[in-house]
mmCIF file of C-alpha atoms in Angstrom:
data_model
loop_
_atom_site.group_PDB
_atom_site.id
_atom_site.type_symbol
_atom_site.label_atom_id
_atom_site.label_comp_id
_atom_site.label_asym_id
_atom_site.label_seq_id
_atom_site.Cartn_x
_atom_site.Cartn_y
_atom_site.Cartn_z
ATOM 1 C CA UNK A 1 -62.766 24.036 85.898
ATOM 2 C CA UNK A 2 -64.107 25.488 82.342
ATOM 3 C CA UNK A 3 -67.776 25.026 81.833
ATOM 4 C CA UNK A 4 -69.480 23.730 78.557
ATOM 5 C CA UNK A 5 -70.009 27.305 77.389
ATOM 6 C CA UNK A 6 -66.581 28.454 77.357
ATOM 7 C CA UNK A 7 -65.860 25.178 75.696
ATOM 8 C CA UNK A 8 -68.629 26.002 72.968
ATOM 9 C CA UNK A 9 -67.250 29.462 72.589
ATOM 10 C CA UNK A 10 -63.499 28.822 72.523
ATOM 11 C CA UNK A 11 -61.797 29.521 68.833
ATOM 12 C CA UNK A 12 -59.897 26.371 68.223
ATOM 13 C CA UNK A 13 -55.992 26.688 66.671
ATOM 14 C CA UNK A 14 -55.798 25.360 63.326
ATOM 15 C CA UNK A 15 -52.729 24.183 62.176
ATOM 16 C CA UNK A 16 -51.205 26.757 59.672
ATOM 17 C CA UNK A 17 -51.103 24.783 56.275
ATOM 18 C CA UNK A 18 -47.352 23.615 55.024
ATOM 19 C CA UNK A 19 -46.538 25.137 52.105
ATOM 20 C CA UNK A 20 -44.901 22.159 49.663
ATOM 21 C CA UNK A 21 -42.483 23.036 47.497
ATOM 22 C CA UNK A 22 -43.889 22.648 43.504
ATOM 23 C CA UNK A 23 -41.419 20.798 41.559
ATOM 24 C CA UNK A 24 -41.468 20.971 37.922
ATOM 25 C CA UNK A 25 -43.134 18.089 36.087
ATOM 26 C CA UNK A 26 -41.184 16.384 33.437
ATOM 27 C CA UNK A 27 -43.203 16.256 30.221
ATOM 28 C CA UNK A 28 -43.024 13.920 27.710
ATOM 29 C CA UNK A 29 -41.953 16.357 25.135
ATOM 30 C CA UNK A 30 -38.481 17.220 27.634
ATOM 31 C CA UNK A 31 -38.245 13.253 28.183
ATOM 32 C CA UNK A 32 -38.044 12.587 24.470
ATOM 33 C CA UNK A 33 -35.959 15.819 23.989
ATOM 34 C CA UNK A 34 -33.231 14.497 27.242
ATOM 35 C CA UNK A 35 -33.249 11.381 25.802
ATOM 36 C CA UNK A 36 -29.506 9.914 25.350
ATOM 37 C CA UNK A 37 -31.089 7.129 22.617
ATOM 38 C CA UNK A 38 -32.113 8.616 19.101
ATOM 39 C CA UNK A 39 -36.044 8.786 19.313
ATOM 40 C CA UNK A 40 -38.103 8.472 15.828
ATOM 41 C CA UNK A 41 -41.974 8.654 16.126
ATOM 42 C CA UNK A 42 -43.883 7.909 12.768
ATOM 43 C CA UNK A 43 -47.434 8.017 11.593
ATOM 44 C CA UNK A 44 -49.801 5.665 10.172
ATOM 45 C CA UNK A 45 -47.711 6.574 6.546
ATOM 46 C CA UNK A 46 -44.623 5.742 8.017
ATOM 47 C CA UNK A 47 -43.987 9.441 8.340
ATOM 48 C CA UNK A 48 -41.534 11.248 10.647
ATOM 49 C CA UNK A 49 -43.318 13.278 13.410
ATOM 50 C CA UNK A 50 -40.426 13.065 16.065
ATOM 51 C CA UNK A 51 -36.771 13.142 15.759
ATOM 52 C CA UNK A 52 -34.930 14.247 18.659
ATOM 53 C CA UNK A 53 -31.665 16.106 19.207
ATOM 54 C CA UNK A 54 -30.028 12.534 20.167
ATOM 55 C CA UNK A 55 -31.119 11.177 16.473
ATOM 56 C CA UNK A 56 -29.940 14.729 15.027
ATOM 57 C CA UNK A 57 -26.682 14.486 16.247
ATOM 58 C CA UNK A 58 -26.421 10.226 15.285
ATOM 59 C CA UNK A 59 -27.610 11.086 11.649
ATOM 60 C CA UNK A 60 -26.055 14.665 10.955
ATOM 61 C CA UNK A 61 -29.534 15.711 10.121
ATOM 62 C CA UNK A 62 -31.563 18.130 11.576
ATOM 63 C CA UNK A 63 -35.563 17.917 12.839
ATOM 64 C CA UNK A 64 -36.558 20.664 9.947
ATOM 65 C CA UNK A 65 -35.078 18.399 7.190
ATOM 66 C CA UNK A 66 -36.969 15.573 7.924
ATOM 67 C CA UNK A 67 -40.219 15.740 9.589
ATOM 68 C CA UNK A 68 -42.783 14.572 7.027
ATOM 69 C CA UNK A 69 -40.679 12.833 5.094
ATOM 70 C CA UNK A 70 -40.763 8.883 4.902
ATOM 71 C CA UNK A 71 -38.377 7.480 7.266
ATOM 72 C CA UNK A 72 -37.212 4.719 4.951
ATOM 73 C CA UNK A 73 -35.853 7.659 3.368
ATOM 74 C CA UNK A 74 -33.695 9.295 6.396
ATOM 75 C CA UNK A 75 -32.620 6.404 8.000
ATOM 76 C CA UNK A 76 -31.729 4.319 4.969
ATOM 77 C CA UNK A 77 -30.871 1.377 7.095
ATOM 78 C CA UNK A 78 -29.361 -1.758 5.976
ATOM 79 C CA UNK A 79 -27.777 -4.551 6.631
ATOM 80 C CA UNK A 80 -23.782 -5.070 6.902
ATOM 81 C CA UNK A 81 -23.369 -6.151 3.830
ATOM 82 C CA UNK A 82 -25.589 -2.879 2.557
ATOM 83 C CA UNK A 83 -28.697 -4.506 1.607
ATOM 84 C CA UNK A 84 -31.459 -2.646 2.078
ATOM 85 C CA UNK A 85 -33.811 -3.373 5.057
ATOM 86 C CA UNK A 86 -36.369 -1.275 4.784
ATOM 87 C CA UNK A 87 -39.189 -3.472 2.616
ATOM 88 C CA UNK A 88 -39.583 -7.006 3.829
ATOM 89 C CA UNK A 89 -36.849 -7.154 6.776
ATOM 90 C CA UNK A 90 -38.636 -3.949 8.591
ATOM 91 C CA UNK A 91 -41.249 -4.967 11.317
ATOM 92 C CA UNK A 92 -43.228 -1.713 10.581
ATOM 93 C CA UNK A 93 -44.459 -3.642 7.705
ATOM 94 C CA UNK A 94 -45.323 -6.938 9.078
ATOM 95 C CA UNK A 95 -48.737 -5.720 10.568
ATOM 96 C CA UNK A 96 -48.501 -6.767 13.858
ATOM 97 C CA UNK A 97 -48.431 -4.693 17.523
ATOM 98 C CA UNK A 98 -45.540 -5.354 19.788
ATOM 99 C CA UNK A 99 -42.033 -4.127 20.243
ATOM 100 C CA UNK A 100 -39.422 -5.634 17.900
ATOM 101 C CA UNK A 101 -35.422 -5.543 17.988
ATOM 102 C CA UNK A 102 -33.126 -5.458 14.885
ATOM 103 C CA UNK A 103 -29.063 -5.060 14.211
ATOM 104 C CA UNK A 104 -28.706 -3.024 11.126
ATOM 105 C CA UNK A 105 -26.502 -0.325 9.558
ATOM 106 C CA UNK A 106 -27.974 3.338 9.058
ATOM 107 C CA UNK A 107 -26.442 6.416 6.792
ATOM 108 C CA UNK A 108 -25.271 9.086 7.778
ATOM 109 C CA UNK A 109 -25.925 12.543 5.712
ATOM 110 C CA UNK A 110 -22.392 12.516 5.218
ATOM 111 C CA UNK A 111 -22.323 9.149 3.882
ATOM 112 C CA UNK A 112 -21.137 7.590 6.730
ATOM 113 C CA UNK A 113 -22.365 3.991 7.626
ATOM 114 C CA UNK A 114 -23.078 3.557 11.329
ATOM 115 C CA UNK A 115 -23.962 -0.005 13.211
ATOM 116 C CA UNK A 116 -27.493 0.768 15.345
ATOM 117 C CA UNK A 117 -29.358 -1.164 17.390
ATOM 118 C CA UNK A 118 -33.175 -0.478 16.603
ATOM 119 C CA UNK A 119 -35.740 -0.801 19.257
ATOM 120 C CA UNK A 120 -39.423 -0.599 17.497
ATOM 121 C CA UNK A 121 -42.601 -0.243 19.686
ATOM 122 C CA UNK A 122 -45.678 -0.452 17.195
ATOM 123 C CA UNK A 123 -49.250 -0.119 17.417
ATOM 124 C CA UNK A 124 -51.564 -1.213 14.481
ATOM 125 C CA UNK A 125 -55.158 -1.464 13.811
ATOM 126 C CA UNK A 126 -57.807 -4.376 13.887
ATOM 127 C CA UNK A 127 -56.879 -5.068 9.985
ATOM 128 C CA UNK A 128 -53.269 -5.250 10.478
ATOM 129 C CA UNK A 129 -52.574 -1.392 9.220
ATOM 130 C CA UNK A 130 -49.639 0.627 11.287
ATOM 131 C CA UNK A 131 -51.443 3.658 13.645
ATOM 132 C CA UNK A 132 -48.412 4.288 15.108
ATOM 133 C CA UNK A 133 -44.528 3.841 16.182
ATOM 134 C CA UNK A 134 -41.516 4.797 18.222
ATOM 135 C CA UNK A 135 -38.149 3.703 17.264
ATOM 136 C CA UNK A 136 -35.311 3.729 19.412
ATOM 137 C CA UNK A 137 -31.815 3.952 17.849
ATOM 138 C CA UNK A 138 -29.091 3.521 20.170
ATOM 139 C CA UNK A 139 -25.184 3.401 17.941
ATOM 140 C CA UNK A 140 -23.765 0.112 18.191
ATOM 141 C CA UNK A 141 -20.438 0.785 19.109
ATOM 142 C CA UNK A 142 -19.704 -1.836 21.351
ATOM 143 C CA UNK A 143 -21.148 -4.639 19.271
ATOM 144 C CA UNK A 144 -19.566 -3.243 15.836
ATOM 145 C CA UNK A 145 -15.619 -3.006 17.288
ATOM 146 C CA UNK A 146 -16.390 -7.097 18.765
ATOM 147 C CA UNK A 147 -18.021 -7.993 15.658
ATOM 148 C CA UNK A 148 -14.637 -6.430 13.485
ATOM 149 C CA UNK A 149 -11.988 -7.839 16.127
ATOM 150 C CA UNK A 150 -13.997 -11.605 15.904
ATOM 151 C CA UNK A 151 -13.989 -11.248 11.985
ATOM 152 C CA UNK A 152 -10.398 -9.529 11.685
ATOM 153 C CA UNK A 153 -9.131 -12.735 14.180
ATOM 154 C CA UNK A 154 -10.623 -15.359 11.948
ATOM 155 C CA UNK A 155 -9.114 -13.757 8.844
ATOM 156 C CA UNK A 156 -5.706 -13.685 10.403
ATOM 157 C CA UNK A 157 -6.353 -17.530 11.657
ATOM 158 C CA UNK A 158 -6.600 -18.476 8.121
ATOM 159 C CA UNK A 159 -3.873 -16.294 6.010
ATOM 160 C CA UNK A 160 -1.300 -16.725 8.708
ATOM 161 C CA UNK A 161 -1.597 -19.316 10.959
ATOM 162 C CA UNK A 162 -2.897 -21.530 8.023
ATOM 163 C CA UNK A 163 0.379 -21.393 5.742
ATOM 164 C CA UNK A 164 2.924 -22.638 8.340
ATOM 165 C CA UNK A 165 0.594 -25.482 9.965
ATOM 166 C CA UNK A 166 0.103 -26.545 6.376
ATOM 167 C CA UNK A 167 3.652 -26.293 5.560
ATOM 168 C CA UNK A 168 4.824 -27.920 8.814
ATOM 169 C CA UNK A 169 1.933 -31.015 8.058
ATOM 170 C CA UNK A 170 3.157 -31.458 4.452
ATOM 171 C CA UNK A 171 7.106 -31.485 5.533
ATOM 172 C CA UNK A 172 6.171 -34.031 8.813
ATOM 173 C CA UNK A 173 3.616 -36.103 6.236
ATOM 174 C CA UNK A 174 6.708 -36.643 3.421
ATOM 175 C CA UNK A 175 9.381 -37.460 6.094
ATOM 176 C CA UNK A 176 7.010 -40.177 7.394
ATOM 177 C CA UNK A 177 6.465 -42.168 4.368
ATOM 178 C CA UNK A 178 7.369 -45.620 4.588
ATOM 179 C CA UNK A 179 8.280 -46.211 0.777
ATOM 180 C CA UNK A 180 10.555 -43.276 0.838
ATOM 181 C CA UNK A 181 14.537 -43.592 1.750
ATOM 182 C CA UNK A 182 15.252 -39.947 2.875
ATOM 183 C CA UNK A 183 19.329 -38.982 2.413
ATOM 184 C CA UNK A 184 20.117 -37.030 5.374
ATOM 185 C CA UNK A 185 20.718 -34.125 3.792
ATOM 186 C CA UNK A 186 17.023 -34.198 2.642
ATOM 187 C CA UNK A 187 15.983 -35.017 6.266
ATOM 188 C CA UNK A 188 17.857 -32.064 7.373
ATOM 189 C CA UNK A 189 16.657 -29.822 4.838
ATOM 190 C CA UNK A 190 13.045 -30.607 6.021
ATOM 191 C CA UNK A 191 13.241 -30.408 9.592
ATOM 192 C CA UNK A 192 14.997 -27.336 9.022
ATOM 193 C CA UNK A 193 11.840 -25.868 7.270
ATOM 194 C CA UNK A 194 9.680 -27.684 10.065
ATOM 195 C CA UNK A 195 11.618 -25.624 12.539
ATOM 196 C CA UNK A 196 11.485 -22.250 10.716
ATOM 197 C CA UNK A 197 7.909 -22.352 10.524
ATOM 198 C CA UNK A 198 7.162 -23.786 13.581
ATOM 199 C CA UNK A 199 8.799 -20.355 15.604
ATOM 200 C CA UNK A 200 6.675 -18.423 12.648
ATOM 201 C CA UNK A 201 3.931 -19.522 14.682
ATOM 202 C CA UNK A 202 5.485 -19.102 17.935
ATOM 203 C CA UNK A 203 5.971 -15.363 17.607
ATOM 204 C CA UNK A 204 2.503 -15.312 16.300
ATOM 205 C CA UNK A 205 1.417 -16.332 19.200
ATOM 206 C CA UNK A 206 3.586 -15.222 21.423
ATOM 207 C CA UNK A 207 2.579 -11.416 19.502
ATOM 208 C CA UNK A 208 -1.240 -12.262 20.362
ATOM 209 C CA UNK A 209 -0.094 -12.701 23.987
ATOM 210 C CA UNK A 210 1.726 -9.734 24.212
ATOM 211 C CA UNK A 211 -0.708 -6.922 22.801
ATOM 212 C CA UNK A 212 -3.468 -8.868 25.428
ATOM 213 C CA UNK A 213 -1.342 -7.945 28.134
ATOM 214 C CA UNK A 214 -0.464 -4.443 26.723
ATOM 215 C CA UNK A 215 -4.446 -3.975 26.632
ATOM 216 C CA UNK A 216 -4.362 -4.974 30.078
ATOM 217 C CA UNK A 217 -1.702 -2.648 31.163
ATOM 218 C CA UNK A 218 0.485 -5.410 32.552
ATOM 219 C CA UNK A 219 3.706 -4.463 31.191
ATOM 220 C CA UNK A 220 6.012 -2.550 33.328
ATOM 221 C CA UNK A 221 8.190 -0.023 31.638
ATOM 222 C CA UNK A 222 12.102 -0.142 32.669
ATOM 223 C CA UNK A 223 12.606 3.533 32.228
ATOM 224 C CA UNK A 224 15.796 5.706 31.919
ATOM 225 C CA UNK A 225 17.631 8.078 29.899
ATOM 226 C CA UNK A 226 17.423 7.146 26.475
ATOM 227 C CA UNK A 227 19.441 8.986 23.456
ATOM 228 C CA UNK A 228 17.116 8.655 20.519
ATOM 229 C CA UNK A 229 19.431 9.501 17.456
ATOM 230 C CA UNK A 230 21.895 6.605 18.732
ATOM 231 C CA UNK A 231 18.706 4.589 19.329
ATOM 232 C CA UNK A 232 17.776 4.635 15.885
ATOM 233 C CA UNK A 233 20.955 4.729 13.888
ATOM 234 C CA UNK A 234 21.417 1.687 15.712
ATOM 235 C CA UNK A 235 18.153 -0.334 14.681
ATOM 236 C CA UNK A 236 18.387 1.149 11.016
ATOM 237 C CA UNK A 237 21.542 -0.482 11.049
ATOM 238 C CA UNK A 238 20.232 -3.815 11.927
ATOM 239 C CA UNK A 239 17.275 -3.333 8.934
ATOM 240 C CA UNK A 240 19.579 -2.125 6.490
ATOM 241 C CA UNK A 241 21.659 -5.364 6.869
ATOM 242 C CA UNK A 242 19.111 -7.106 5.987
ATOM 243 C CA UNK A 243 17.529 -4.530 3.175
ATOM 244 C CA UNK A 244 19.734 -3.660 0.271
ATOM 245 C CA UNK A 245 16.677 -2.224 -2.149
ATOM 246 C CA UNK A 246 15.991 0.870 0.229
ATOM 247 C CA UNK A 247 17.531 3.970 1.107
ATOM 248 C CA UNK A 248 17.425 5.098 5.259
ATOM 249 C CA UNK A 249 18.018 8.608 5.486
ATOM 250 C CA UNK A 250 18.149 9.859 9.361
ATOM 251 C CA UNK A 251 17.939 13.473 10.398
ATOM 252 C CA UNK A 252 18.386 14.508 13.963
ATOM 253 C CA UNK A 253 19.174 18.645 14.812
ATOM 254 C CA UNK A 254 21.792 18.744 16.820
ATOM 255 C CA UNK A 255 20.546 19.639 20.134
ATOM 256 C CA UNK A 256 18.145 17.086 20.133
ATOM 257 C CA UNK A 257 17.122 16.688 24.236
ATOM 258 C CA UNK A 258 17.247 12.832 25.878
ATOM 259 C CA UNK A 259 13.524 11.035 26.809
ATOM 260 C CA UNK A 260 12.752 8.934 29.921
ATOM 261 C CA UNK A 261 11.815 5.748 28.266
ATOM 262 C CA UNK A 262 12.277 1.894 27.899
ATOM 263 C CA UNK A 263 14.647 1.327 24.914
ATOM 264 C CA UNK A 264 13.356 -1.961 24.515
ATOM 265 C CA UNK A 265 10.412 -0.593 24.058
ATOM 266 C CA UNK A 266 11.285 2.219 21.917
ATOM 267 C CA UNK A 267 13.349 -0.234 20.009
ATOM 268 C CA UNK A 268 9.673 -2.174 19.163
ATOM 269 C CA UNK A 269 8.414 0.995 17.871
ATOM 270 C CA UNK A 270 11.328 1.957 15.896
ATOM 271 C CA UNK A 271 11.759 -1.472 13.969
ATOM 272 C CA UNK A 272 7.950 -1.753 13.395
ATOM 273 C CA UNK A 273 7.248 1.931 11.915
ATOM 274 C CA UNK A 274 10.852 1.392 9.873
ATOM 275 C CA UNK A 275 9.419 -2.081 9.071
ATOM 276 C CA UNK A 276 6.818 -0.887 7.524
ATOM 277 C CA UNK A 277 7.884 1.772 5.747
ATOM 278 C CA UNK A 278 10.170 -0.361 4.133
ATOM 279 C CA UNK A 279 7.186 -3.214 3.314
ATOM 280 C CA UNK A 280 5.306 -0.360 1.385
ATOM 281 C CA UNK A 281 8.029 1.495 -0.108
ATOM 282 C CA UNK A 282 8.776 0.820 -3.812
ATOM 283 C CA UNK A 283 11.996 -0.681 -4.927
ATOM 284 C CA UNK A 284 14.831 1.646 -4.880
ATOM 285 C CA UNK A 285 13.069 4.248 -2.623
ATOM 286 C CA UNK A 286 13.775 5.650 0.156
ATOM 287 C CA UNK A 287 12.314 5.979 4.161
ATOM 288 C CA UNK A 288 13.233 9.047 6.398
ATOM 289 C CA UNK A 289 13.719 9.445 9.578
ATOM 290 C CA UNK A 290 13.085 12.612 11.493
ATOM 291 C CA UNK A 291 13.455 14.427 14.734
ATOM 292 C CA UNK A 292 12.264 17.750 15.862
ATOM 293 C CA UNK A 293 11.472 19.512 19.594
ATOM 294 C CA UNK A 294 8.356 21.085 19.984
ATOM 295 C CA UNK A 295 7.637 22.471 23.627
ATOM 296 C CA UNK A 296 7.859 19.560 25.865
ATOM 297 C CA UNK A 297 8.382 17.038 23.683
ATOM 298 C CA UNK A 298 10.448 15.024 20.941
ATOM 299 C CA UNK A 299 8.844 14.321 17.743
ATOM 300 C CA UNK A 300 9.843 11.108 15.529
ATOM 301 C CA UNK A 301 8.428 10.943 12.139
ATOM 302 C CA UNK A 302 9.066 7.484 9.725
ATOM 303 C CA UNK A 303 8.028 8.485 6.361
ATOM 304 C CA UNK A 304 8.136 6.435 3.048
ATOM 305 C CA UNK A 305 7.182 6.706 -0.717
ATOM 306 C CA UNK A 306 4.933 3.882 -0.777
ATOM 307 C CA UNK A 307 0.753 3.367 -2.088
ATOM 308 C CA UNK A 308 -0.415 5.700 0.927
ATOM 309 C CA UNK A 309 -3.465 5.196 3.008
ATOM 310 C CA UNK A 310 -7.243 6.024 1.899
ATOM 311 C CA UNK A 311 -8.764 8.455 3.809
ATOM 312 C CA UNK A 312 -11.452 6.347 4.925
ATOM 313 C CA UNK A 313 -8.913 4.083 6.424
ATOM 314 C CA UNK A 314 -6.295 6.410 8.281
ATOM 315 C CA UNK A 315 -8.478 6.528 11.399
ATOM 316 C CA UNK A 316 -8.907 2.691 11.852
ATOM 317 C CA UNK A 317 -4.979 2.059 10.741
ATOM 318 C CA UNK A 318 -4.179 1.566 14.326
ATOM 319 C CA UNK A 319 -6.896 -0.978 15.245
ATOM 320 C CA UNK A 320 -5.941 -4.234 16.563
ATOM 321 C CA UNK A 321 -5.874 -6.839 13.470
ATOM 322 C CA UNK A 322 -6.726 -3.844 10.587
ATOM 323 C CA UNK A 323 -4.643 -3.725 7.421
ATOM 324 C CA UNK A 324 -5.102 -1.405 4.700
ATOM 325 C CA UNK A 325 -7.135 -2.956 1.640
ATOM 326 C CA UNK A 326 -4.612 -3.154 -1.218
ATOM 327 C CA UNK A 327 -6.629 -4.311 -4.154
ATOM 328 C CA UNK A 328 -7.102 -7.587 -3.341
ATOM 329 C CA UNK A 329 -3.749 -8.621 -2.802
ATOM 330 C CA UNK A 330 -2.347 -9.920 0.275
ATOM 331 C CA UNK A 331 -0.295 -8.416 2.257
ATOM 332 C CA UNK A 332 1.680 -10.719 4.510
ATOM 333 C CA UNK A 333 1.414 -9.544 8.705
ATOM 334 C CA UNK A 334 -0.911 -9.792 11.577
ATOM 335 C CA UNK A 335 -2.143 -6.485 11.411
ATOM 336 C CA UNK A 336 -0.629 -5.629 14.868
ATOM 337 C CA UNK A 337 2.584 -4.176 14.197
ATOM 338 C CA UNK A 338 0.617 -0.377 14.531
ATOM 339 C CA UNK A 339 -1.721 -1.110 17.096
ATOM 340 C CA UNK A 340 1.103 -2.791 19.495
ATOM 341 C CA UNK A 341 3.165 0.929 18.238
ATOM 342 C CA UNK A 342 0.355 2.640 19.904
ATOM 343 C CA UNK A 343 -0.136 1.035 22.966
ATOM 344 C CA UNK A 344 3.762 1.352 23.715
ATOM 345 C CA UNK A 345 3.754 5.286 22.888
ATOM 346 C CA UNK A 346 0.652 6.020 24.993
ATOM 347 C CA UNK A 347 2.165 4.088 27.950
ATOM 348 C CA UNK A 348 5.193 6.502 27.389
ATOM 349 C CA UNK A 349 2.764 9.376 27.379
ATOM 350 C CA UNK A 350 3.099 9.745 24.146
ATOM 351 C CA UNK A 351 0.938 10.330 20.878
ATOM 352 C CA UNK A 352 0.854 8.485 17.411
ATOM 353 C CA UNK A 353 -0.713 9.753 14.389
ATOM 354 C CA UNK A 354 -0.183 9.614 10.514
ATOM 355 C CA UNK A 355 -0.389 11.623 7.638
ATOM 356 C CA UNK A 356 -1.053 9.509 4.350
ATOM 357 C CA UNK A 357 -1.660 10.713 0.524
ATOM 358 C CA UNK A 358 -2.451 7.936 -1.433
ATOM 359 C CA UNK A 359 0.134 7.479 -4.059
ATOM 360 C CA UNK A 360 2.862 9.847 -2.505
ATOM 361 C CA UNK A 361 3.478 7.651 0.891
ATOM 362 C CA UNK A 362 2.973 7.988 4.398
ATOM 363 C CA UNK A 363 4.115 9.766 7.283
ATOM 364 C CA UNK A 364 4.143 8.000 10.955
ATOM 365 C CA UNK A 365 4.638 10.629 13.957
ATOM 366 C CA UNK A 366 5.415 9.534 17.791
ATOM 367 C CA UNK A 367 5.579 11.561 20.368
ATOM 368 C CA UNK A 368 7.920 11.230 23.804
ATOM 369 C CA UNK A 369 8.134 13.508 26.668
ATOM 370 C CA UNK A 370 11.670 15.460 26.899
ATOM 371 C CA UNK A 371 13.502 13.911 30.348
ATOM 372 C CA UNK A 372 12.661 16.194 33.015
ATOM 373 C CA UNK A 373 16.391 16.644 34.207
ATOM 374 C CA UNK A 374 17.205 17.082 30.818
#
C-alpha cells in the first residue's frame, strides 16, 4: 500500500501534446483571385480597385489597364438593344444599400458584345452617397442562346408559318361564299392550292420535330457501305432536274475510299448544302462539288459564287433557326437546313465547317470517317 508521501512526491505523466497539422488559411485576396465569377470592387467615385483574373479573361482586359479608371468606362454595359445603362438604369446610382440584380450586355476590348448577369452588393452612407461596391459578373450564356432560340422561333412563326395559314384561310374563306357559283375547275384549282400549302406546313412541322429528336439523340443511324461519288451524282441529278439556271460541277479523284454511313442521311446533307448553294448562287453560276482523302477521312466540300457570309456571322451559321442578314430582304427557309447538316455529320463522327468571303461565295466542308474494312 503507497503512503501519502510517495503520493505527494510521485511525478505525474502528462500527456505529450498532439501536434495539429496547420492548414493554410484562405484569404480573401486568393478567394476573390479563385473566383470562377468576374469580381469588380469600386470606390466611393465609382472607381475600379478590384478586377480579378475571372473579369480579365470575360473582358479581354487586364487589372493594370483599368484600376482607377471609372468603371462605366470598362464595362460599358448596356442593354440588348445597346442603350446605355450606366446613368439612370445602374443601381450604383440610386443611393440606396442592398444587393441588386440586372440582365445587361457588356463590351468586350475587342468589341465584342457579351450577355452578363450583374450581381451588385452596395454600401452607402447616411446621405445616400456610394462608400462602397462589389459587382459580380457571371456571362450569360445560358440565358442569351434561350433568349435567341425563343426570338428566332417567333420570327419563323410569323414569316413561314404565317403565309400558308393565311393562304389556306383566304382559299377555304372564297370557296365558302354563299353568293358565289364556283365552276369546278375553279374548285379544283383552289383545293389544289389548299393542299399544297397545307403539306408546306406539314414538313414544317414535321422539320421542327425532327431536329428535336436529333438534339435528343433519338435517331438511329442504319449504317453501311456507302459510295459517295455515286451518292452525289445521284442527288445532283435530282436538283438539276429541277434547276436549269445553275451549273453542278462534281469532282471526285479516282481512288476515292467508301464511308460507313446512313445514305439517307447523307442524302439530307447532300441536298441541303447543294440546296443552298444553289439558293445563294447568282443566275447562271455555278456550285462545285469536291472530294479529297486526308488521313482517316473523306472530305466533301459544296462551294458556290453567291453574297458570302460576314465574318461576324460564320460562327453562328449553324445555330438552330439563324439565317444570314441579307439587307433586309427575306430570305425564304426555316433556318434549319445547316443546323439539322450538323447534327447528322457529328452523329457520323464527322465535322462541318465553312469558309465564306463576302462577295466571292462560300465554301461548306463535311467530314466522314473512311470504312474501316475499306
Amino acid at each position: 500500500m503507497r503512503t501519502q508521501r510517495e503520493v505527494e512526491g510521485s511525478t505525474p505523466t502528462v500527456p505529450k501534446a498532439a501536434r495539429v497539422r496547420q492548414e493554410p488559411r484562405l484569404r480573401a485576396a486568393d478567394a476573390v483571385s479563385l473566383s470562377a465569377d468576374g469580381i469588380l470592387g469600386l470606390d466611393s467615385d465609382h472607381r475600379i480597385r478590384v478586377f480579378n483574373p475571372a473579369l480579365e479573361e470575360l473582358t479581354g482586359l487586364t487589372k493594370e489597364e483599368v484600376v482607377g479608371k471609372e468603371c462605366h468606362s470598362v464595362l460599358r454595359v448596356t442593354d440588348s438593344y445597346g442603350n446605355p445603362l450606366c446613368a439612370d438604369a445602374c443601381p450604383l446610382n440610386h443611393g440606396e444599400s442592398g444587393r441588386f440584380n440586372n440582365e445587361a450586355e457588356i463590351v468586350t476590348a475587342h468589341g465584342k458584345r457579351v450577355p452578363v448577369d450583374l450581381h451588385f452588393a452596395i454600401q452607402c452612407s447616411s446621405t445616400g452617397g456610394l462608400r462602397r461596391a462589389v459587382v459580380n459578373v457571371r456571362e450569360a450564356k445560358d440565358l442569351h442562346q434561350a433568349s435567341n432560340v425563343r426570338s428566332a422561333l417567333l420570327a419563323l412563326v410569323s414569316h413561314e408559318l404565317q403565309t400558308p395559314i393565311a393562304i389556306i384561310k383566304a382559299y377555304a374563306s372564297t370557296l365558302a361564299r354563299a353568293d358565289a357559283n364556283w365552276s369546278e375547275d375553279v374548285v379544283r384549282e383552289k383545293l389544289g392550292a389548299i393542299e399544297e400549302e397545307s403539306d408546306r406546313l406539314s414538313r414544317l412541322v414535321s422539320r421542327l420535330l425532327y431536329t428535336s429528336r436529333l438534339e435528343a439523340s433519338s435517331i438511329s443511324l442504319n449504317l453501311m457501305l456507302l459510295d459517295l461519288p455515286l451518292e452525289i451524282q445521284r442527288v445532283t441529278k435530282r436538283l438539276a432536274e429541277t434547276d436549269e439556271s445553275h451549273e453542278i460541277l462534281v469532282s471526285f479523284p479516282a481512288d476515292f475510299p467508301p464511308v460507313t454511313a446512313d445514305p439517307e442521311k447523307i442524302d439530307e446533307v447532300l441536298t441541303n448544302l447543294i440546296e443552298n448553294a444553289l439558293k445563294f448562287s447568282p443566275e447562271g453560276g455555278s456550285v462545285t462539288i469536291e472530294g479529297a482523302l486526308t488521313n482517316s477521312e473523306v472530305q466533301i466540300t459544296v462551294g458556290d459564287q453567291g453574297v458570302g457570309i460576314p465574318a461576324s456571322e460564320v460562327e453562328r451559321i449553324f445555330e438552330r433557326f439563324y439565317r444570314v442578314h441579307d439587307s433586309g430582304q427575306h430570305t425564304p427557309g426555316t433556318g434549319l437546313g445547316l443546323h439539322i447538316c450538323r447534327l447528322l455529320v457529328q452523329v457520323h463522327g464527322g465535322r462541318i465547317w465553312v469558309n465564306s468571303e463576302p462577295g466571292r461565295g462560300s465554301r461548306f466542308t463535311f467530314t466522314l470517317p473512311v470504312a474501316i474494312d475499306s
